[in-house]
Tab-separated table of C-alpha atoms and ligand atoms in Angstrom:
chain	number	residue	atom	x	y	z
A	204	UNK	CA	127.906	-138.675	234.429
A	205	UNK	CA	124.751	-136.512	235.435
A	206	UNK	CA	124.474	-136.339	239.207
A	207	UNK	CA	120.952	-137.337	239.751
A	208	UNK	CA	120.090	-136.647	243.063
A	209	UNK	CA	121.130	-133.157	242.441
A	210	UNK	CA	119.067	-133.358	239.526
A	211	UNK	CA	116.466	-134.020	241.457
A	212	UNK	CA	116.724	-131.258	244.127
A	213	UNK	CA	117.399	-128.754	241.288
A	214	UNK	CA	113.212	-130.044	239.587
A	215	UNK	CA	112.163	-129.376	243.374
A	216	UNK	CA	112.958	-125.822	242.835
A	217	UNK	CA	110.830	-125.116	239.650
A	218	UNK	CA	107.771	-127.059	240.589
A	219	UNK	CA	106.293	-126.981	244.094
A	220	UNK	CA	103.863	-129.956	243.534
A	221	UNK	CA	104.665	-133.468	244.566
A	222	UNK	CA	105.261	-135.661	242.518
A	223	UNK	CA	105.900	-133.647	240.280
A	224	UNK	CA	104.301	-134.928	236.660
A	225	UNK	CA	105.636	-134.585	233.463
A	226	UNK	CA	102.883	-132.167	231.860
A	227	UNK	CA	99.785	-130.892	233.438
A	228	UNK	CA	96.845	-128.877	231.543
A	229	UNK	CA	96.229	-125.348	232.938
A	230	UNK	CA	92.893	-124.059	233.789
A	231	UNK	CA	91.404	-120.570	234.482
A	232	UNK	CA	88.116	-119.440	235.523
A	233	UNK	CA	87.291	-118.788	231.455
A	234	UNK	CA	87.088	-123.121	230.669
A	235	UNK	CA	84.098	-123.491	233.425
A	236	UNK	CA	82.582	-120.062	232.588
A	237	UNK	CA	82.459	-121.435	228.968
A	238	UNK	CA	81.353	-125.229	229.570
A	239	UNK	CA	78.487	-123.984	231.604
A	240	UNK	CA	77.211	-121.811	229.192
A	241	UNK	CA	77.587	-124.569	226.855
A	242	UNK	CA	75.674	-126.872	228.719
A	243	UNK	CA	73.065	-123.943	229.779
A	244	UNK	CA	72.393	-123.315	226.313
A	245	UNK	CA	72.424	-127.227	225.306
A	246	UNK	CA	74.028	-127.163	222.611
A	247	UNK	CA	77.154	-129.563	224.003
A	248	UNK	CA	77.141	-131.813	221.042
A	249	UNK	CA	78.123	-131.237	217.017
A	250	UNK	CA	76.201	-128.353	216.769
A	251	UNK	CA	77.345	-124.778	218.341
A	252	UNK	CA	79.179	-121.464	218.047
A	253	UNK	CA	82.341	-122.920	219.970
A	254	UNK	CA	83.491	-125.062	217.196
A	255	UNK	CA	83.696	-122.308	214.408
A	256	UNK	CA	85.222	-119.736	216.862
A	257	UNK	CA	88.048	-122.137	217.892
A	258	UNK	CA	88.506	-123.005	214.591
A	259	UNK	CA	88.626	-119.330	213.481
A	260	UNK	CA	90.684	-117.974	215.943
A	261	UNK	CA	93.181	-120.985	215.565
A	262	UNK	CA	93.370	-120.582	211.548
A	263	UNK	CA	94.240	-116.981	212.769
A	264	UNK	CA	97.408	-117.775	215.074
A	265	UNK	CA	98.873	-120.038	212.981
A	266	UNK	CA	98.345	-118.042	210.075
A	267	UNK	CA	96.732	-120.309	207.518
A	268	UNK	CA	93.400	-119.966	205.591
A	269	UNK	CA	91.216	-122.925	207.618
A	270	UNK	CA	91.629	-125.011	210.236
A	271	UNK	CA	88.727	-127.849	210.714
A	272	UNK	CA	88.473	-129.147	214.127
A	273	UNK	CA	88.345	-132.714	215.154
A	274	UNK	CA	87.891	-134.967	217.960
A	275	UNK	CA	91.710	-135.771	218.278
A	276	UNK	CA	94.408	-135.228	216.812
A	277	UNK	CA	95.187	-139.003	215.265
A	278	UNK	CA	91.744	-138.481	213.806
A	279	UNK	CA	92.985	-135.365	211.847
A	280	UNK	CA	95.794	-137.255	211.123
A	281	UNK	CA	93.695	-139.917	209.093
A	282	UNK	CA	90.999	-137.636	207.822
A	283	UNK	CA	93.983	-135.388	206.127
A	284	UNK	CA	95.930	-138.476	204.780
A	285	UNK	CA	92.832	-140.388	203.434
A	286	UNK	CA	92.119	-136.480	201.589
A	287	UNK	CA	95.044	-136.176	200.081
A	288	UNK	CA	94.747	-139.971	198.436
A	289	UNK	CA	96.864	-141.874	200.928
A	290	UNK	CA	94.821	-145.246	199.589
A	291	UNK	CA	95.561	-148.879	199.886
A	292	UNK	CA	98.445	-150.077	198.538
A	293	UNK	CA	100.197	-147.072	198.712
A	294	UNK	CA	103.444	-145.718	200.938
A	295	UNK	CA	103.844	-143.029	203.108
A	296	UNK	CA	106.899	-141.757	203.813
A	297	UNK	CA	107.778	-140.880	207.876
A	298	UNK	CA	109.646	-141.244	211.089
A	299	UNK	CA	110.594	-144.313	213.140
A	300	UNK	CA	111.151	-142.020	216.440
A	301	UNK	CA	107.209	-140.465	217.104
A	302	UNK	CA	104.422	-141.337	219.064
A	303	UNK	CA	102.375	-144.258	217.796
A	304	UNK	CA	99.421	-142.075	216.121
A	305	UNK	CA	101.456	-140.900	213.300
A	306	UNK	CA	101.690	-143.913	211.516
A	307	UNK	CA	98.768	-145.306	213.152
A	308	UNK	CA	96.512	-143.193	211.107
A	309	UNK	CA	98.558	-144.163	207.810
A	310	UNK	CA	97.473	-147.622	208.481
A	311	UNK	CA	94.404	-146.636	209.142
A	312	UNK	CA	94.306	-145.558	204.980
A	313	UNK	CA	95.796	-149.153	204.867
A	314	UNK	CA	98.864	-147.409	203.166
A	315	UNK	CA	102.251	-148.781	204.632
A	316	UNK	CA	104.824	-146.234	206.264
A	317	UNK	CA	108.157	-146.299	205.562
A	318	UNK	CA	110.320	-145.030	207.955
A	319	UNK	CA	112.981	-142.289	207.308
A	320	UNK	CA	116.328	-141.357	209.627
A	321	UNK	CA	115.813	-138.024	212.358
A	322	UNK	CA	118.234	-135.409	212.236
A	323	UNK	CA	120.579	-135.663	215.597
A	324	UNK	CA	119.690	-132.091	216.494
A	325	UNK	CA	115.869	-131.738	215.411
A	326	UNK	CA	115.161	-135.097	216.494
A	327	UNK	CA	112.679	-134.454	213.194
A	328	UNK	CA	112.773	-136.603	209.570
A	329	UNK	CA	116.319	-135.846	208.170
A	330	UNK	CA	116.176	-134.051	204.586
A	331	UNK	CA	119.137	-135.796	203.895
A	332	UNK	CA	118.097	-139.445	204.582
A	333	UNK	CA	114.625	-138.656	202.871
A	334	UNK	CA	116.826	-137.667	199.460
A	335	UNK	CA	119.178	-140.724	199.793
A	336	UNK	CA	116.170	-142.428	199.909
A	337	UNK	CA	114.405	-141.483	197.262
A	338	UNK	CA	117.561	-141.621	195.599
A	339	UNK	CA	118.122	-144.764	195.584
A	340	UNK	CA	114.551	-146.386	195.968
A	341	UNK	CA	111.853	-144.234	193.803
A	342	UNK	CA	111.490	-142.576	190.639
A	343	UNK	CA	108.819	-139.388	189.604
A	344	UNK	CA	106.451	-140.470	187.106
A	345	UNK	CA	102.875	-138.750	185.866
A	346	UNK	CA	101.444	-140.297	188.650
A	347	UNK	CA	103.374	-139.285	191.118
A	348	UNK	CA	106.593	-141.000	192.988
A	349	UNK	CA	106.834	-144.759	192.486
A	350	UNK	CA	109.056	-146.832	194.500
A	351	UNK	CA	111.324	-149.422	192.382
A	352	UNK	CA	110.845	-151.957	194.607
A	353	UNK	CA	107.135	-152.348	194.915
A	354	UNK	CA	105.866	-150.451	192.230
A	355	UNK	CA	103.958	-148.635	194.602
A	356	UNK	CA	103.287	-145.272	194.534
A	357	UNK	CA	104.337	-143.082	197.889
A	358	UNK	CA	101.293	-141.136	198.530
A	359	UNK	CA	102.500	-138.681	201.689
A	360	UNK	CA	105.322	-137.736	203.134
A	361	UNK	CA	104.494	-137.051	206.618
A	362	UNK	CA	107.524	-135.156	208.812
A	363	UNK	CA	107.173	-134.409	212.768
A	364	UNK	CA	108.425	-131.778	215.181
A	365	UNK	CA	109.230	-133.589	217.863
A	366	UNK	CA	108.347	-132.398	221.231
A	367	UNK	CA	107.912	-128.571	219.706
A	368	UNK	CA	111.344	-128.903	218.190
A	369	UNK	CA	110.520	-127.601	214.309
A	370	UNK	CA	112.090	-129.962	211.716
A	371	UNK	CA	113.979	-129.132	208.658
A	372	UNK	CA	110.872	-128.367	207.411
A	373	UNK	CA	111.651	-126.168	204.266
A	374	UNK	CA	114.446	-128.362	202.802
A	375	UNK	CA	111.829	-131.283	203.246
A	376	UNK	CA	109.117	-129.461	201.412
A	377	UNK	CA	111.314	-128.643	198.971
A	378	UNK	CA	112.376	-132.260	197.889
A	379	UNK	CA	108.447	-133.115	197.881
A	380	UNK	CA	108.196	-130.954	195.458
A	381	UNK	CA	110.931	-131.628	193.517
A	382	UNK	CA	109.433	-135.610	193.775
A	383	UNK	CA	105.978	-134.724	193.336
A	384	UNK	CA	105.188	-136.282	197.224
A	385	UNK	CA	102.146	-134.208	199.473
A	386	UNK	CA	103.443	-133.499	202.231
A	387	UNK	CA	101.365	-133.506	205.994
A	388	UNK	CA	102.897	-132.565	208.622
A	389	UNK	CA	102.651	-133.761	212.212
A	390	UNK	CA	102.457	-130.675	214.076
A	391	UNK	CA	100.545	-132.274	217.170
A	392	UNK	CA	103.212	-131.092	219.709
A	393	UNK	CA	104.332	-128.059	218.152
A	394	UNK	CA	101.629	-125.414	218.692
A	395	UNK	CA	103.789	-122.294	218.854
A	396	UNK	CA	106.801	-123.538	216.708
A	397	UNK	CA	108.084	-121.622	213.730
A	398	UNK	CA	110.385	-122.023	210.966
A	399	UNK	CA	111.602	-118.077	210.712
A	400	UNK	CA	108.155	-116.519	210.686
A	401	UNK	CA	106.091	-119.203	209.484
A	402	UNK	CA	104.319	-121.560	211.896
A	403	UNK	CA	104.847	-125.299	211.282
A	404	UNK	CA	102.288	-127.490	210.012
A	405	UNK	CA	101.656	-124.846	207.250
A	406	UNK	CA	104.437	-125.817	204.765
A	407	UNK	CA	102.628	-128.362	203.057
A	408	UNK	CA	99.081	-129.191	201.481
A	409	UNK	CA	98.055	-129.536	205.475
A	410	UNK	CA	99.169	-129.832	208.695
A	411	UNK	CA	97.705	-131.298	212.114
A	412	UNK	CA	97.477	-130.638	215.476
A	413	UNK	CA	96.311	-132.216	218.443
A	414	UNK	CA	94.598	-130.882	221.952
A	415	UNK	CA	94.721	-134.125	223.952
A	416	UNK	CA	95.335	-133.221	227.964
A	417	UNK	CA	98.876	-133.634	227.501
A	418	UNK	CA	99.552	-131.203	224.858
A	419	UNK	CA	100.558	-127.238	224.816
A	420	UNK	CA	96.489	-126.425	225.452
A	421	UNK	CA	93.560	-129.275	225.377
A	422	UNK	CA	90.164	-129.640	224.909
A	423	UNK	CA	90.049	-132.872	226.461
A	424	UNK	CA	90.390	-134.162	223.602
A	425	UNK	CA	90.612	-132.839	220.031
A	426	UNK	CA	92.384	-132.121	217.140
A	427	UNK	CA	92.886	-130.127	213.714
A	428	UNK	CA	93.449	-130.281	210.112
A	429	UNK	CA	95.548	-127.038	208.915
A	430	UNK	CA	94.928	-125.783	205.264
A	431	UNK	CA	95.494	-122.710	202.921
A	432	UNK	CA	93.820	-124.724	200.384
A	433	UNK	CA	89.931	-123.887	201.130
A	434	UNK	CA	88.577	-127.032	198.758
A	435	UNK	CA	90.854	-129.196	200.584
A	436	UNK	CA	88.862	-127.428	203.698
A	437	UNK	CA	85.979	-127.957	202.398
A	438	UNK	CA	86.619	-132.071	201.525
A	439	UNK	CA	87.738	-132.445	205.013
A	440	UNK	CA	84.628	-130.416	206.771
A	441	UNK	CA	82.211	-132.570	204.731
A	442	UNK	CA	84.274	-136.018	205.247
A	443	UNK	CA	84.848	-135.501	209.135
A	444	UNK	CA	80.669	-134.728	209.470
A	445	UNK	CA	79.815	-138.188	208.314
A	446	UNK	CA	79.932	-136.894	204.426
A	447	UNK	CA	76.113	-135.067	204.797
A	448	UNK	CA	74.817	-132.992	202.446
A	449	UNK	CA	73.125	-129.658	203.747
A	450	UNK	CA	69.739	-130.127	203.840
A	451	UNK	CA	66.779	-128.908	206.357
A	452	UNK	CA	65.593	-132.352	206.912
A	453	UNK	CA	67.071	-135.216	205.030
A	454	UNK	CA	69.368	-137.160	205.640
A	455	UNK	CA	71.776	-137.909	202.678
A	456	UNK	CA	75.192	-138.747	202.463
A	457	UNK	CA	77.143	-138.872	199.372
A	458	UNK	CA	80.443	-140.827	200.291
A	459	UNK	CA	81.940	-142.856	203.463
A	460	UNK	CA	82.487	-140.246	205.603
A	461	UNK	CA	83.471	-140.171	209.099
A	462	UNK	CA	82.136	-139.082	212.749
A	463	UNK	CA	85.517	-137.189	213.443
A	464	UNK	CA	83.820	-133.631	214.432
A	465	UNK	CA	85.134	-132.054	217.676
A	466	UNK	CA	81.601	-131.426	220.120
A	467	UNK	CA	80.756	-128.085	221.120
A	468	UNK	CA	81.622	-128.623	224.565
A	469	UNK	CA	85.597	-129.738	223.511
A	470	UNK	CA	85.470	-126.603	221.998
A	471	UNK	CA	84.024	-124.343	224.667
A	472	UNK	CA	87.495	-125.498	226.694
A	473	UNK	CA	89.776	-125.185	223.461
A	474	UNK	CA	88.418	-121.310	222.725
A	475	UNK	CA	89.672	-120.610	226.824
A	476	UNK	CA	92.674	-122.092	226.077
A	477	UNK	CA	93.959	-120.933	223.045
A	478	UNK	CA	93.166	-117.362	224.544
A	479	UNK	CA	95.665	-118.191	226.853
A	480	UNK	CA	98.464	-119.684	224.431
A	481	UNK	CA	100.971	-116.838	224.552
A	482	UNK	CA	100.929	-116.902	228.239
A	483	UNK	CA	101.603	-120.290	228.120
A	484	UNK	CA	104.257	-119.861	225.287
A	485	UNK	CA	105.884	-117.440	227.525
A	486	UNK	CA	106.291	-119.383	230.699
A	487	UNK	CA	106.766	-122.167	228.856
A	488	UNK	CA	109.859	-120.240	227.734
A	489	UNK	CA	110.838	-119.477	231.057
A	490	UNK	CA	111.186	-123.391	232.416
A	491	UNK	CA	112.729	-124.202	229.422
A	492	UNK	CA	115.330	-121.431	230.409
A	493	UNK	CA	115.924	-122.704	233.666
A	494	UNK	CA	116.564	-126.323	232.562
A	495	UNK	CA	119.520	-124.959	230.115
A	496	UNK	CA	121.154	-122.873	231.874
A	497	UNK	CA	121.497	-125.767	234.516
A	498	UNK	CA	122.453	-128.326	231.834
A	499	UNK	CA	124.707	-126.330	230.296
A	500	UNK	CA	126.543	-125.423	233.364
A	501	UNK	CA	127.093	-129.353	233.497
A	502	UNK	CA	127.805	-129.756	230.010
A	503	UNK	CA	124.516	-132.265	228.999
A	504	UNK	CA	122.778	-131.458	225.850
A	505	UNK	CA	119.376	-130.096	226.213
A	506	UNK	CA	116.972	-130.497	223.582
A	507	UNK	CA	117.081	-126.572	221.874
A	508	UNK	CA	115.347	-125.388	218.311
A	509	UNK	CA	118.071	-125.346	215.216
A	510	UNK	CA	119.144	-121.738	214.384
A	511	UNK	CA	116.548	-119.588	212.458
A	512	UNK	CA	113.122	-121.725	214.519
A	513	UNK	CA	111.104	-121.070	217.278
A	514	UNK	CA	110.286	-124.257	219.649
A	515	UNK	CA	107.003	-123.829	221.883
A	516	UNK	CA	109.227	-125.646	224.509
A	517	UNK	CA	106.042	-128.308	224.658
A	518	UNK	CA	108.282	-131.240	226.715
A	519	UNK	CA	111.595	-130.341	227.831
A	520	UNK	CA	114.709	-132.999	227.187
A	521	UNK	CA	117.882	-133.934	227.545
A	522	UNK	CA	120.235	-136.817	226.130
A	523	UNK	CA	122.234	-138.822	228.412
A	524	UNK	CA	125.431	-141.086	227.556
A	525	UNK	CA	124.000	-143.942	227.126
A	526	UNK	CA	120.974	-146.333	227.880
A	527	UNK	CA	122.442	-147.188	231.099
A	528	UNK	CA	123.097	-143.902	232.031
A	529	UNK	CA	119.101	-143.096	231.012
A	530	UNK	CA	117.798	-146.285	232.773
A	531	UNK	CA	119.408	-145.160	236.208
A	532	UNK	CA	118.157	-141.846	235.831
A	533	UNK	CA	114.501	-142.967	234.828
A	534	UNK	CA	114.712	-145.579	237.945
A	535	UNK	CA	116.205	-142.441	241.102
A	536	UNK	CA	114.378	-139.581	238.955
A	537	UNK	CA	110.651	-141.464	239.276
A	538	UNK	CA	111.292	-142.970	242.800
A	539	UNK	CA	112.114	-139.514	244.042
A	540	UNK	CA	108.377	-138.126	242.274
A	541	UNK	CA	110.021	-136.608	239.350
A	542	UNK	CA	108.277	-138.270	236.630
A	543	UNK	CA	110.669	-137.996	233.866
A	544	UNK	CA	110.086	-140.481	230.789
A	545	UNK	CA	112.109	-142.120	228.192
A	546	UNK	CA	111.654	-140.983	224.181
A	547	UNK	CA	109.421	-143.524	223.018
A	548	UNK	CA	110.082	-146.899	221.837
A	549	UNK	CA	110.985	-146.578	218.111
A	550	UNK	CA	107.888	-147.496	215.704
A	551	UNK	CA	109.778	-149.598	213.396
A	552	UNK	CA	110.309	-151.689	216.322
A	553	UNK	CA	106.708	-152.219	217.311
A	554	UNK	CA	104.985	-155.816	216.313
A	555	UNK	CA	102.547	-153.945	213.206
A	556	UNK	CA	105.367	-152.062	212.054
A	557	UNK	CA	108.771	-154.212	212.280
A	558	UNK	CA	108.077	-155.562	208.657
A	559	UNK	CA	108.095	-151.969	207.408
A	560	UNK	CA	110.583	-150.486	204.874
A	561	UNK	CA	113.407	-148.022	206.441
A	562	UNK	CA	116.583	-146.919	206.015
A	563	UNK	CA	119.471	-147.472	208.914
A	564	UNK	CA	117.991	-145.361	210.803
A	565	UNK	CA	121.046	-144.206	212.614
A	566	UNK	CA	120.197	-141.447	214.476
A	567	UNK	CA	116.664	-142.566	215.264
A	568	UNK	CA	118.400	-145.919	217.085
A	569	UNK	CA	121.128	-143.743	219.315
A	570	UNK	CA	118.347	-141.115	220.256
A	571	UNK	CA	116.275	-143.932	221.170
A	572	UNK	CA	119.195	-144.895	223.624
A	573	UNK	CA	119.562	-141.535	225.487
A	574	UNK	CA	116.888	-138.862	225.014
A	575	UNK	CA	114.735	-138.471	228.736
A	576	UNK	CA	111.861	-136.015	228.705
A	577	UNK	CA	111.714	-133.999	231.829
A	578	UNK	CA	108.776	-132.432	233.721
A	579	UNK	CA	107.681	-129.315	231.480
A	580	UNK	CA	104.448	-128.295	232.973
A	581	UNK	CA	103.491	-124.342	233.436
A	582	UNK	CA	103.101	-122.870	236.761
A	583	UNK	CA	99.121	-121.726	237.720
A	584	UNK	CA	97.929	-118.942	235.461
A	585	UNK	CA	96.187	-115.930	237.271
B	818	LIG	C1	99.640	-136.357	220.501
B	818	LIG	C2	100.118	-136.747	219.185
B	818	LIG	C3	99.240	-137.086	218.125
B	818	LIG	C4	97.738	-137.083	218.198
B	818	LIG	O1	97.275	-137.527	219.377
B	818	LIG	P1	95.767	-137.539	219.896
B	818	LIG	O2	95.934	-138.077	221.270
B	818	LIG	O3	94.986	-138.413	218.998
B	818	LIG	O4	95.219	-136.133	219.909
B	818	LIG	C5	99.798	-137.411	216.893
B	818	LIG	N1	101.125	-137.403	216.711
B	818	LIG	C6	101.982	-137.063	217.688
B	818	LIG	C7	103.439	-137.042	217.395
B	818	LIG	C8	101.518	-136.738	218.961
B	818	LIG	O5	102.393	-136.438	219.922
């Protein structure tokens, strides 16, 4: 049993604030020096030099050929899927234990997830469950993967590192292939993760990420689609700004496209932040640090990256014995200002989704039970 009052005197001694939140954005002088010239210059809006330097200098850290900024991060989500062919009547294979917005934006192709077991220590899609499934449920064809049952074909398979945690990424790539599935990956929360030396969200035809206020560094809000594949670039540039053709004047548009660009003035923050990202990375490091050696001189699991990957440490976690156990130390941990929160509520459970195809879902179900995300903000940068 975790003793939570001392739990609660040990958060006091990381964070000075009060309460003390569960993630906080941090700011320098560089984010208002940058928004005012912005909004000096007046170009605030889809127009501007901000937007191709955050986009350049991301495609840079992460190491891939193109990133294409959006104006979040479910948005890049969508715009990806919907390039890659995720159409009606089609399946996309992901995880029951996310955040709403990844299979949100697989609906929003009016494809229908199908939701595949976590791994107990990634807490990310399980390559074993995702070959026992396809296994047992789909075939390859010419087309691409079919699944028996529907006669559907399964479109995407869409993986996600949970809280920065990298998944088994490569083993999951590799049965794609092997199934001839695209695989997207849902790299909103793991900015600074790798998989040996490669950065996630670049194992597959694209990856996403996701600068909402919450997340590793923000631009309010915002987003991007990861790509080495520079026509796939290209397709997703031209669909995300309303599908418009170049032209001095006129206005033509040549498909339904969408009004998923990321404003100058987004970008103006994101460029300050991201030139800040490995001194976040590094303190983020350094809370993480604290929290394990505390946990594991009371022998609770905290949430740590498999062997051989990298986690950016994004929100900090433990798992508890049971949901009991978790419920009381929700209930003392946010009446004392520490706002811890529970994993979320798995999607397979929610009202659109509970009709949805999974497996048992094992792990997903007892993670569900017992994982608490603690506070994880950085201290104030100089
Ligand atoms: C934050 C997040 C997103 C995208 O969120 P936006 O708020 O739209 O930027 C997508 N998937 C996961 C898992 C996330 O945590």
């Amino acid at each position: 049993m975790i003793k939570i009052n001392d739990f609660v005197a040990f958060s006091q001694t990381i964070y000075s604030e009060r309460p003390i939140v569960l993630h906080r954005p941090v700011f320098t002088q560089q984010e208002q020096e940058y928004v005012r010239d912005c909004i000096t210059s007046n170009f605030v809006s889809s127009i501007g030099k901000r937007v191709d330097e955050l986009e350049e200098r991301l495609a840079k850290f992460v190491g891939v050929k193109k990133a294409v900024a959006t104006v979040n991060g479910t948005t890049a989500l969508h715009v990806a899927l919907h390039c890659t062919g995720v159409r009606p009547d089609t399946h996309v294979l992901t995880q029951s234990l996310s955040f709403v917005a990844t299979t949100n934006s697989i609906s929003y192709c009016s494809a229908e997830p199908i939701f595949i077991d976590v791994d107990i220590d990634t807490l990310g899609m399980s390559p074993i469950s995702l070959r026992n499934w396809l296994e047992t449920n789909a075939k390859t064809t010419n087309e691409g993967a079919i699944n028996n049952k529907t006669g559907k074909r399964i479109a995407a398979c869409v993986p996600m590192h949970t809280f920065g945690l990298p998944c088994r990424i490569k083993e999951i790539s590799e049965i794609c292939r092997e199934y001839n599935i695209p695989l997207i990956e849902d790299a909103a929360e793991s900015l600074g993760s790798y998989v040996g030396r490669k950065h996630t969200g670049t194992f597959g035809i694209a990856g996403t990420v996701s600068f909402n206020g919450n997340k590793i560094i923000t631009t309010g809000g915002g987003g991007a689609v990861l790509t080495n594949d520079l026509d796939f670039a290209k397709k997703i540039k031209h669909l995300t700004t309303t599908a418009k053709k170049p032209h001095s004047y006129d206005y033509v548009h040549d498909e339904l496209g969408f009004n998923y660009r990321m404003p100058n003035i987004n970008a103006a923050v994101g460029v300050a932040q991201i030139e800040k990202l490995n001194e976040i990375l590094y303190h983020k490091k350094v809370v993480a640090q604290k929290y394990k050696e505390y946990f594991e001189a009371i022998n609770i699991r905290f949430l740590q990256p498999i062997n051989g990957t990298r986690s950016n440490y994004w929100l900090n976690g433990i798992v508890l014995d049971n949901r009991k156990e978790r419920d009381a130390f929700l209930e003392i941990t946010n009446a004392n200002g520490v706002l811890t929160r529970p994993i979320w509520n798995l999607l397979s459970t929610l009202p659109m989704y509970k009709d949805c195809d999974a497996d048992n879902l094992k792990n997903s179900k007892w993670l569900a039970d017992r994982v608490v995300n603690l506070p994880s903000s950085v201290p104030k940068l100089d």
